Short mmCIF file of C-alpha atoms in Angstrom, two decimals:
data_model
loop_
_atom_site.label_atom_id
_atom_site.label_comp_id
_atom_site.label_asym_id
_atom_site.label_seq_id
_atom_site.Cartn_x
_atom_site.Cartn_y
_atom_site.Cartn_z
CA MET A 6 172.24 158.18 82.30
CA ASN A 7 170.96 156.00 84.92
CA PHE A 8 173.59 154.00 87.21
CA PRO A 9 172.17 150.87 87.94
CA PHE A 10 171.13 150.57 83.86
CA TYR A 11 174.53 151.57 82.87
CA ILE A 12 176.35 149.09 84.78
CA ALA A 13 173.51 146.59 83.48
CA LYS A 14 174.34 147.10 80.12
CA ARG A 15 177.59 146.91 80.40
CA TYR A 16 177.24 143.36 82.26
CA LEU A 17 174.81 142.35 79.18
CA ARG A 18 177.59 142.78 76.14
CA SER A 19 180.80 141.66 78.58
CA LYS A 20 181.76 138.45 78.65
CA SER A 21 182.00 136.10 82.17
CA SER A 22 185.92 135.10 82.76
CA GLN A 23 185.16 132.01 83.87
CA ASN A 24 183.48 129.78 80.43
CA ALA A 25 180.75 128.09 82.09
CA VAL A 26 178.72 131.38 82.97
CA ASN A 27 178.87 132.62 79.22
CA ILE A 28 177.55 128.71 78.23
CA ILE A 29 174.80 129.41 80.84
CA ASN A 30 174.18 132.55 79.85
CA PHE A 31 173.82 131.99 75.87
CA ILE A 32 171.37 128.76 76.40
CA THR A 33 169.32 131.19 78.11
CA PHE A 34 169.00 133.83 76.25
CA LEU A 35 168.49 130.89 73.23
CA VAL A 36 165.87 129.50 75.34
CA ILE A 37 163.96 132.94 75.89
CA VAL A 38 164.83 133.43 71.61
CA ILE A 39 163.45 130.06 70.73
CA GLY A 40 160.69 129.65 73.62
CA SER A 41 159.30 133.49 72.12
CA ALA A 42 159.39 132.24 68.81
CA ALA A 43 157.67 129.26 69.00
CA LEU A 44 154.85 131.20 71.30
CA PHE A 45 154.27 133.67 68.48
CA ILE A 46 154.48 131.41 65.45
CA VAL A 47 151.59 128.78 67.30
CA LEU A 48 149.50 132.04 68.00
CA SER A 49 150.05 133.19 64.47
CA ALA A 50 148.95 129.33 62.83
CA PHE A 51 145.61 129.41 65.64
CA ALA A 52 144.52 132.41 63.36
CA GLY A 53 144.55 132.03 60.41
CA LEU A 54 143.19 128.55 61.40
CA LYS A 55 140.78 130.36 63.07
CA THR A 56 140.39 132.68 60.16
CA PHE A 57 139.62 130.01 57.51
CA SER A 58 137.28 127.81 59.39
CA LEU A 59 134.94 130.57 60.02
CA SER A 60 135.37 131.23 56.05
CA PHE A 61 133.47 128.51 55.22
CA THR A 62 130.67 129.88 57.71
CA ASN A 63 130.87 133.42 56.42
CA THR A 64 129.68 131.92 53.14
CA PHE A 65 126.83 130.98 54.54
CA ASP A 66 126.01 133.45 56.61
CA PRO A 67 124.73 137.03 56.00
CA ASP A 68 125.51 140.27 58.24
CA LEU A 69 122.16 140.10 60.29
CA LYS A 70 119.80 137.37 59.97
CA ALA A 71 116.69 137.19 61.40
CA ILE A 72 115.42 134.10 62.77
CA PRO A 73 111.84 133.07 64.41
CA ALA A 74 111.68 133.67 68.41
CA VAL A 75 109.56 130.79 68.94
CA GLY A 76 109.23 127.82 66.58
CA LYS A 77 110.31 127.40 63.16
CA HIS A 78 108.72 130.44 61.19
CA PHE A 79 107.07 133.04 60.75
CA SER A 80 104.99 135.55 59.12
CA ILE A 81 106.38 138.48 57.09
CA SER A 82 103.24 141.09 55.14
CA GLU A 83 103.84 142.76 53.27
CA THR A 84 103.58 146.06 55.18
CA GLU A 85 106.76 145.07 56.90
CA GLU A 86 108.88 144.43 53.60
CA ASN A 87 108.15 147.78 52.50
CA ALA A 88 108.90 148.65 56.13
CA LEU A 89 112.55 146.47 56.01
CA GLN A 90 113.40 148.72 52.66
CA GLN A 91 113.27 152.16 54.53
CA VAL A 92 115.80 150.65 57.26
CA GLY A 93 119.01 152.77 56.78
CA GLY A 94 122.30 151.25 56.62
CA LEU A 95 120.26 147.80 54.73
CA VAL A 96 121.43 147.18 51.37
CA ASN A 97 119.59 143.94 50.99
CA TYR A 98 117.52 140.93 52.50
CA SER A 99 116.34 137.71 51.12
CA LYS A 100 113.77 135.76 52.62
CA GLU A 101 114.57 131.63 52.63
CA LEU A 102 112.19 128.82 53.85
CA GLU A 103 114.32 125.65 55.84
CA GLU A 104 113.83 122.01 56.35
CA ARG A 105 115.48 118.42 56.47
CA ALA A 106 114.36 116.07 53.85
CA TYR A 107 114.46 112.67 52.81
CA LEU A 108 116.74 113.03 49.45
CA THR A 109 116.23 110.01 46.98
CA PHE A 110 118.29 108.74 43.94
CA LYS A 111 117.28 105.75 42.53
CA GLU A 112 118.24 102.88 45.02
CA ARG A 113 120.21 105.26 46.80
CA SER A 114 119.21 107.97 49.88
CA CYS A 115 120.65 110.53 52.27
CA ILE A 116 119.15 113.09 54.73
CA ALA A 117 119.40 116.65 54.13
CA TYR A 118 117.94 120.39 54.20
CA ILE A 119 115.63 121.73 51.43
CA LYS A 120 116.40 125.41 52.14
CA GLY A 121 114.40 127.53 49.45
CA ILE A 122 116.29 130.83 48.60
CA ASP A 123 114.44 133.94 46.59
CA GLY A 124 116.75 135.87 43.85
CA ASN A 125 118.42 137.83 46.09
CA TYR A 126 119.57 135.47 48.38
CA ARG A 127 123.27 135.11 46.05
CA ALA A 128 123.57 138.73 46.33
CA VAL A 129 123.34 138.69 50.05
CA THR A 130 125.46 135.89 50.95
CA GLY A 131 128.47 134.62 49.56
CA VAL A 132 127.46 131.35 48.29
CA ASP A 133 127.86 132.09 44.25
CA SER A 134 131.47 132.07 45.31
CA THR A 135 130.80 128.32 46.04
CA LEU A 136 129.43 126.56 43.40
CA TYR A 137 131.75 123.98 41.58
CA PHE A 138 130.53 123.42 38.93
CA GLY A 139 126.97 123.80 36.76
CA ASN A 140 125.11 126.70 37.18
CA TRP A 141 121.68 127.90 39.42
CA GLY A 142 119.03 127.10 36.79
CA VAL A 143 116.17 129.22 35.56
CA MET A 144 113.69 126.54 35.76
CA GLU A 145 111.41 126.18 39.28
CA TYR A 146 112.80 122.78 40.09
CA ASN A 147 115.98 123.13 38.88
CA GLY A 148 118.33 123.23 41.96
CA VAL A 149 121.71 122.98 43.86
CA VAL A 150 123.31 120.14 45.77
CA GLY A 151 126.45 120.07 47.33
CA ILE A 152 129.01 117.74 46.94
CA GLY A 153 128.64 116.04 49.21
CA ILE A 154 125.10 114.57 48.28
CA TYR A 155 126.36 114.52 44.60
CA ASN A 156 129.00 111.96 45.28
CA LEU A 157 126.93 110.12 48.22
CA LEU A 158 123.95 110.01 45.72
CA GLY A 159 125.19 109.80 42.10
CA VAL A 160 123.08 112.14 40.65
CA PRO A 161 123.80 113.17 37.34
CA LEU A 162 123.11 116.84 36.37
CA ASP A 163 120.35 118.32 34.39
CA ASN A 164 118.58 114.38 34.28
CA TYR A 165 115.23 115.56 33.45
CA GLN A 166 113.81 111.39 32.88
CA ASN A 167 114.85 110.93 36.51
CA PRO A 168 115.11 113.65 38.63
CA LEU A 169 116.18 113.68 41.95
CA THR A 170 113.05 113.06 44.93
CA LEU A 171 112.99 115.05 47.88
CA LEU A 172 110.69 113.50 50.33
CA VAL A 173 109.35 116.00 53.75
CA PRO A 174 106.35 114.35 55.81
CA LYS A 175 103.00 116.48 55.88
CA PRO A 176 102.43 119.34 58.28
CA GLY A 177 99.94 118.65 61.01
CA LYS A 178 99.58 117.26 64.40
CA GLY A 179 98.30 113.62 65.33
CA SER A 180 99.10 110.31 64.21
CA ILE A 181 100.85 110.04 60.01
CA THR A 182 99.31 106.94 59.60
CA PRO A 183 97.40 107.19 56.00
CA GLN A 184 93.89 108.00 55.88
CA GLY A 185 93.22 107.00 52.73
CA LEU A 186 94.05 103.78 50.33
CA ASN A 187 96.02 105.87 48.65
CA ALA A 188 96.87 108.85 50.50
CA LYS A 189 101.11 109.19 52.17
CA PRO A 190 102.27 111.24 54.84
CA TYR A 191 104.49 113.32 53.22
CA ASN A 192 104.87 114.99 50.56
CA GLN A 193 107.46 114.43 47.53
CA VAL A 194 108.28 116.98 44.61
CA PRO A 195 111.43 116.57 42.11
CA ILE A 196 114.71 118.12 41.62
CA TYR A 197 116.75 118.42 38.58
CA VAL A 198 120.38 119.13 40.27
CA SER A 199 122.02 122.20 37.70
CA GLY A 200 124.32 122.79 39.62
CA VAL A 201 127.06 121.77 43.02
CA TYR A 202 128.62 123.71 45.23
CA ALA A 203 131.35 122.71 47.36
CA VAL A 204 133.16 125.07 50.84
CA GLU A 205 133.69 122.03 53.07
CA GLU A 206 132.70 118.17 54.31
CA ASN A 207 130.20 119.20 56.42
CA LEU A 208 128.23 121.55 54.52
CA ASP A 209 128.86 119.90 51.39
CA LYS A 210 126.41 117.28 52.68
CA LYS A 211 123.98 119.30 54.09
CA TYR A 212 122.15 121.32 51.65
CA VAL A 213 119.88 121.55 48.67
CA PHE A 214 118.84 125.01 47.11
CA ALA A 215 115.94 125.50 45.73
CA GLN A 216 113.62 127.97 44.70
CA LEU A 217 111.25 129.39 47.38
CA PRO A 218 107.85 129.16 46.30
CA LEU A 219 109.16 125.94 45.42
CA VAL A 220 109.70 124.83 49.07
CA GLN A 221 106.99 126.64 50.45
CA LYS A 222 104.45 124.52 48.54
CA LEU A 223 106.17 121.42 49.69
CA LEU A 224 106.05 122.48 53.01
CA GLU A 225 102.67 123.83 52.43
CA LYS A 226 103.70 127.69 53.47
CA ASP A 227 101.80 130.56 51.87
CA SER A 228 104.16 133.31 50.69
CA THR A 229 104.34 135.54 53.96
CA GLN A 230 105.95 132.38 55.60
CA ALA A 231 109.77 132.03 55.62
CA SER A 232 112.10 130.41 58.41
CA GLY A 233 114.47 133.43 58.45
CA ILE A 234 115.23 136.74 56.48
CA ASN A 235 119.29 137.44 55.76
CA PHE A 236 121.11 140.54 55.81
CA LYS A 237 122.93 142.88 53.68
CA LEU A 238 124.72 145.18 55.83
CA ASN A 239 126.22 149.00 53.91
CA GLY A 240 128.85 149.90 56.63
CA GLU A 241 128.19 152.73 56.80
CA VAL A 242 125.12 152.94 59.93
CA ALA A 243 126.39 150.27 63.27
CA SER A 244 125.48 146.88 63.18
CA GLY A 245 123.81 147.63 66.55
CA GLU A 246 121.54 150.22 65.05
CA VAL A 247 120.40 148.51 61.84
CA ARG A 248 119.26 145.76 64.20
CA ASP A 249 117.38 148.14 66.31
CA GLY A 250 115.66 148.85 63.20
CA ILE A 251 114.81 145.77 62.12
CA LYS A 252 113.86 144.68 64.97
CA SER A 253 111.16 147.79 65.26
CA VAL A 254 109.88 146.47 61.92
CA LEU A 255 109.58 142.36 62.75
CA GLY A 256 108.86 142.60 66.36
CA ASP A 257 109.16 140.29 68.89
CA LYS A 258 108.77 137.14 66.91
CA VAL A 259 111.82 137.32 65.42
CA LEU A 260 115.58 136.92 67.18
CA VAL A 261 118.22 139.24 64.85
CA LEU A 262 121.40 137.76 65.24
CA ASP A 263 125.25 138.71 63.77
CA ARG A 264 127.48 136.59 62.18
CA GLN A 265 129.05 136.03 65.54
CA GLN A 266 125.68 134.99 66.92
CA LEU A 267 125.16 132.35 64.62
CA ASN A 268 127.66 130.85 65.12
CA SER A 269 128.98 131.03 68.68
CA THR A 270 129.30 127.41 69.46
CA LEU A 271 132.35 127.31 66.68
CA TYR A 272 133.35 130.71 67.83
CA ARG A 273 133.73 129.57 71.24
CA MET A 274 135.82 126.41 70.48
CA LEU A 275 138.56 128.23 68.44
CA ASN A 276 138.31 130.64 71.23
CA THR A 277 138.85 128.08 74.27
CA GLU A 278 141.56 126.23 72.20
CA ASN A 279 143.56 129.61 71.09
CA LEU A 280 143.32 129.90 75.19
CA ALA A 281 144.75 126.61 75.89
CA THR A 282 147.27 126.30 73.66
CA TYR A 283 148.13 129.82 74.84
CA LEU A 284 148.72 129.01 78.55
CA ILE A 285 150.54 126.11 77.75
CA PHE A 286 153.14 127.65 75.81
CA THR A 287 153.17 130.23 78.29
CA LEU A 288 152.93 127.27 80.74
CA VAL A 289 156.52 125.99 78.83
CA LEU A 290 157.73 129.83 78.76
CA ILE A 291 157.54 129.86 82.99
CA ILE A 292 159.90 127.30 82.72
CA ALA A 293 162.54 128.08 80.48
CA LEU A 294 162.48 131.58 82.39
CA PHE A 295 163.45 129.56 85.26
CA ASN A 296 166.95 129.78 83.85
CA VAL A 297 166.71 133.48 83.74
CA VAL A 298 166.86 133.07 87.51
CA GLY A 299 169.94 130.49 87.54
CA ALA A 300 171.79 132.92 85.23
CA ILE A 301 171.17 136.40 86.55
CA ILE A 302 172.30 134.01 90.27
CA MET A 303 175.52 132.90 87.98
CA MET A 304 175.92 136.03 87.41
CA ILE A 305 175.34 137.60 90.71
CA LEU A 306 178.12 135.46 92.12
CA ASP A 307 180.56 135.89 89.34
CA LYS A 308 180.32 139.51 89.95
CA GLN A 309 180.42 139.37 93.43
CA GLN A 310 183.88 141.62 93.85
CA ASN A 311 182.64 143.47 91.69
CA SER A 312 179.33 143.87 93.45
CA LYS A 313 181.91 144.92 96.91
CA THR A 314 183.17 147.96 95.31
CA LEU A 315 180.44 149.58 94.28
CA PHE A 316 178.79 149.15 97.46
CA SER A 317 182.27 150.79 98.86
CA LEU A 318 182.15 153.27 96.22
CA GLY A 319 179.17 154.39 97.58
CA ALA A 320 175.96 151.89 95.49
CA THR A 321 173.06 151.20 97.64
CA ILE A 322 172.10 147.34 97.82
CA ARG A 323 168.90 148.05 96.26
CA GLU A 324 170.87 150.21 93.50
CA LEU A 325 172.72 146.78 93.43
CA ARG A 326 169.67 145.02 93.27
CA HIS A 327 168.54 146.64 90.37
CA ILE A 328 171.23 146.85 88.13
CA TYR A 329 170.96 142.86 88.27
CA PHE A 330 167.40 143.04 87.85
CA THR A 331 167.59 145.71 84.89
CA GLN A 332 169.91 142.89 83.59
CA GLY A 333 167.37 140.59 83.65
CA VAL A 334 164.97 142.65 82.05
CA LEU A 335 167.15 143.92 78.75
CA VAL A 336 168.05 139.70 78.26
CA THR A 337 164.00 138.20 78.68
CA SER A 338 163.28 141.45 76.48
CA LEU A 339 166.21 141.08 73.90
CA GLY A 340 165.51 137.51 73.22
CA GLY A 341 161.22 138.48 73.16
CA LEU A 342 162.46 140.68 70.17
CA ILE A 343 164.66 138.33 68.21
CA GLY A 344 162.32 135.41 68.35
CA VAL A 345 159.66 137.67 67.54
CA PHE A 346 162.06 139.10 64.44
CA LEU A 347 162.41 135.20 63.72
CA GLY A 348 159.02 133.82 63.95
CA SER A 349 157.90 136.80 61.64
CA ILE A 350 160.70 135.72 59.44
CA LEU A 351 158.53 132.37 59.33
CA ILE A 352 155.12 133.19 59.38
CA GLY A 353 156.33 135.95 56.25
CA SER A 354 157.58 133.12 54.33
CA GLN A 355 154.42 130.91 54.86
CA LEU A 356 151.96 133.24 53.34
CA LEU A 357 153.80 133.67 50.45
CA PHE A 358 155.20 130.99 49.70
CA GLY A 359 152.94 128.32 51.57
CA TRP A 360 155.56 125.68 52.13
CA LEU A 361 153.74 123.82 54.91
CA LYS A 362 150.69 122.02 52.98
CA ILE A 363 147.67 121.04 54.52
CA THR A 364 147.23 119.34 50.81
CA PRO A 365 149.24 119.02 47.61
CA SER A 366 146.94 122.73 46.77
CA LEU A 367 145.83 124.31 50.09
CA ALA A 368 148.71 125.59 52.00
CA TYR A 369 148.35 125.69 55.92
CA PRO A 370 146.53 129.33 57.13
CA VAL A 371 148.74 131.68 58.93
CA GLU A 372 148.02 135.22 59.89
CA TYR A 373 150.33 137.83 60.78
CA ASN A 374 148.74 140.20 63.93
CA LEU A 375 150.13 142.83 65.15
CA MET A 376 147.99 142.18 68.23
CA ASN A 377 150.02 138.69 68.71
CA VAL A 378 153.32 140.82 68.77
CA VAL A 379 151.68 142.36 71.67
CA VAL A 380 150.57 139.35 73.26
CA VAL A 381 154.27 137.47 72.84
CA MET A 382 156.19 140.61 74.59
CA GLY A 383 153.49 142.01 76.73
CA THR A 384 154.27 138.14 78.68
CA ILE A 385 158.26 137.46 77.89
CA VAL A 386 158.45 140.92 79.49
CA VAL A 387 155.87 140.35 82.81
CA LEU A 388 157.36 136.80 83.36
CA GLY A 389 161.25 138.45 82.62
CA ILE A 390 160.52 141.04 85.35
CA ILE A 391 159.05 138.46 87.65
CA SER A 392 161.90 136.09 87.27
CA SER A 393 164.56 138.76 87.25
CA LYS A 394 163.12 140.45 90.53
CA ILE A 395 163.26 136.86 92.54
CA ALA A 396 167.33 136.66 90.89
CA SER A 397 168.06 140.49 91.89
CA SER A 398 166.33 139.88 95.39
CA ARG A 399 169.51 137.59 96.03
CA ILE A 400 171.60 140.54 96.57
CA ASN A 401 171.99 141.49 100.46
CA LYS A 402 174.38 142.20 102.70
CA ARG A 403 175.28 138.97 103.76
CA LEU A 404 176.32 138.41 100.17
CA ILE A 405 178.27 141.36 99.73
CA SER A 406 180.49 141.53 102.87
CA ALA A 407 181.46 137.68 102.77
#
């Protein structure tokens, strides 16, 4: 057995003759356990929060989406649609047409987005799971609104006598001043609300879903024009290859983005928050691991006579330093393992029982991730190595001969 490791292991298990040293060692070990457990719990909580936040956007966002490279709309011919069906890795695709609109019902009004969707949209995205009550309707003038819009306007379902009215400015250039006595600078269409979706507050106030032909007519667009095409992949072909196939069909008039690129700001914000939290808790651990330096130095002083004996028996200064270095690494690694274990129990209990609630019906989202275990243990071990190296370097010939 390695001589320094053997002695370090003996020191780790044995108690000092001085009670103060035992108390310092216990407090140091406890700080490491609590610090590593806290870091693991916070990283797991942020991982769950990230997944929870992205689940809202994943409902509306497809695997890949083609959007205009320039402007707000682009045209897709029948030949291009047939070519898209031959792209490997695609399960289905759906066209959409989106524009801001003014919504009014009786004396209430708001601004939202009217999104025209075709029959494939619900199969390509997960929007079906968001329907809160009602249905998607089968008539041309049926529409589905977010629950935020529903509550704001107070529009009832299937109100055929007094429908929701959508208004959008007429396309074109120049002044919108009416050219005639009865001319209007906007197009309008009635919508009979057949269903209500619910996801989260911002999205619940954003969209009105309607039939694609109706929205094309409202915006004075022909059947070939769209503001986006949503694609669902089968997972058998790499996403990059499918993207290249779509680009080869549609050309430079579109940008093909994946789900992360469609929500780049949200991903960047969540990753930045996660990194900032990790750095803050790592700083706390760095401060806490100064206790390791102090504890090792106290152990060196307490075992000074033993060190003299080992030195007299032939142990080198390097070996003596390695003893206390190994002891420090063992203390921090063991404390980190216990801390991660305790953190895992807490995270597991939250996943099983949901004892911490955001709302009475919604448990705080957490996620057990092996990468977080690696990050926490890696951080603890690296900081333990640095602090142990600093403390063990205090051993020199003057200390041994004193």
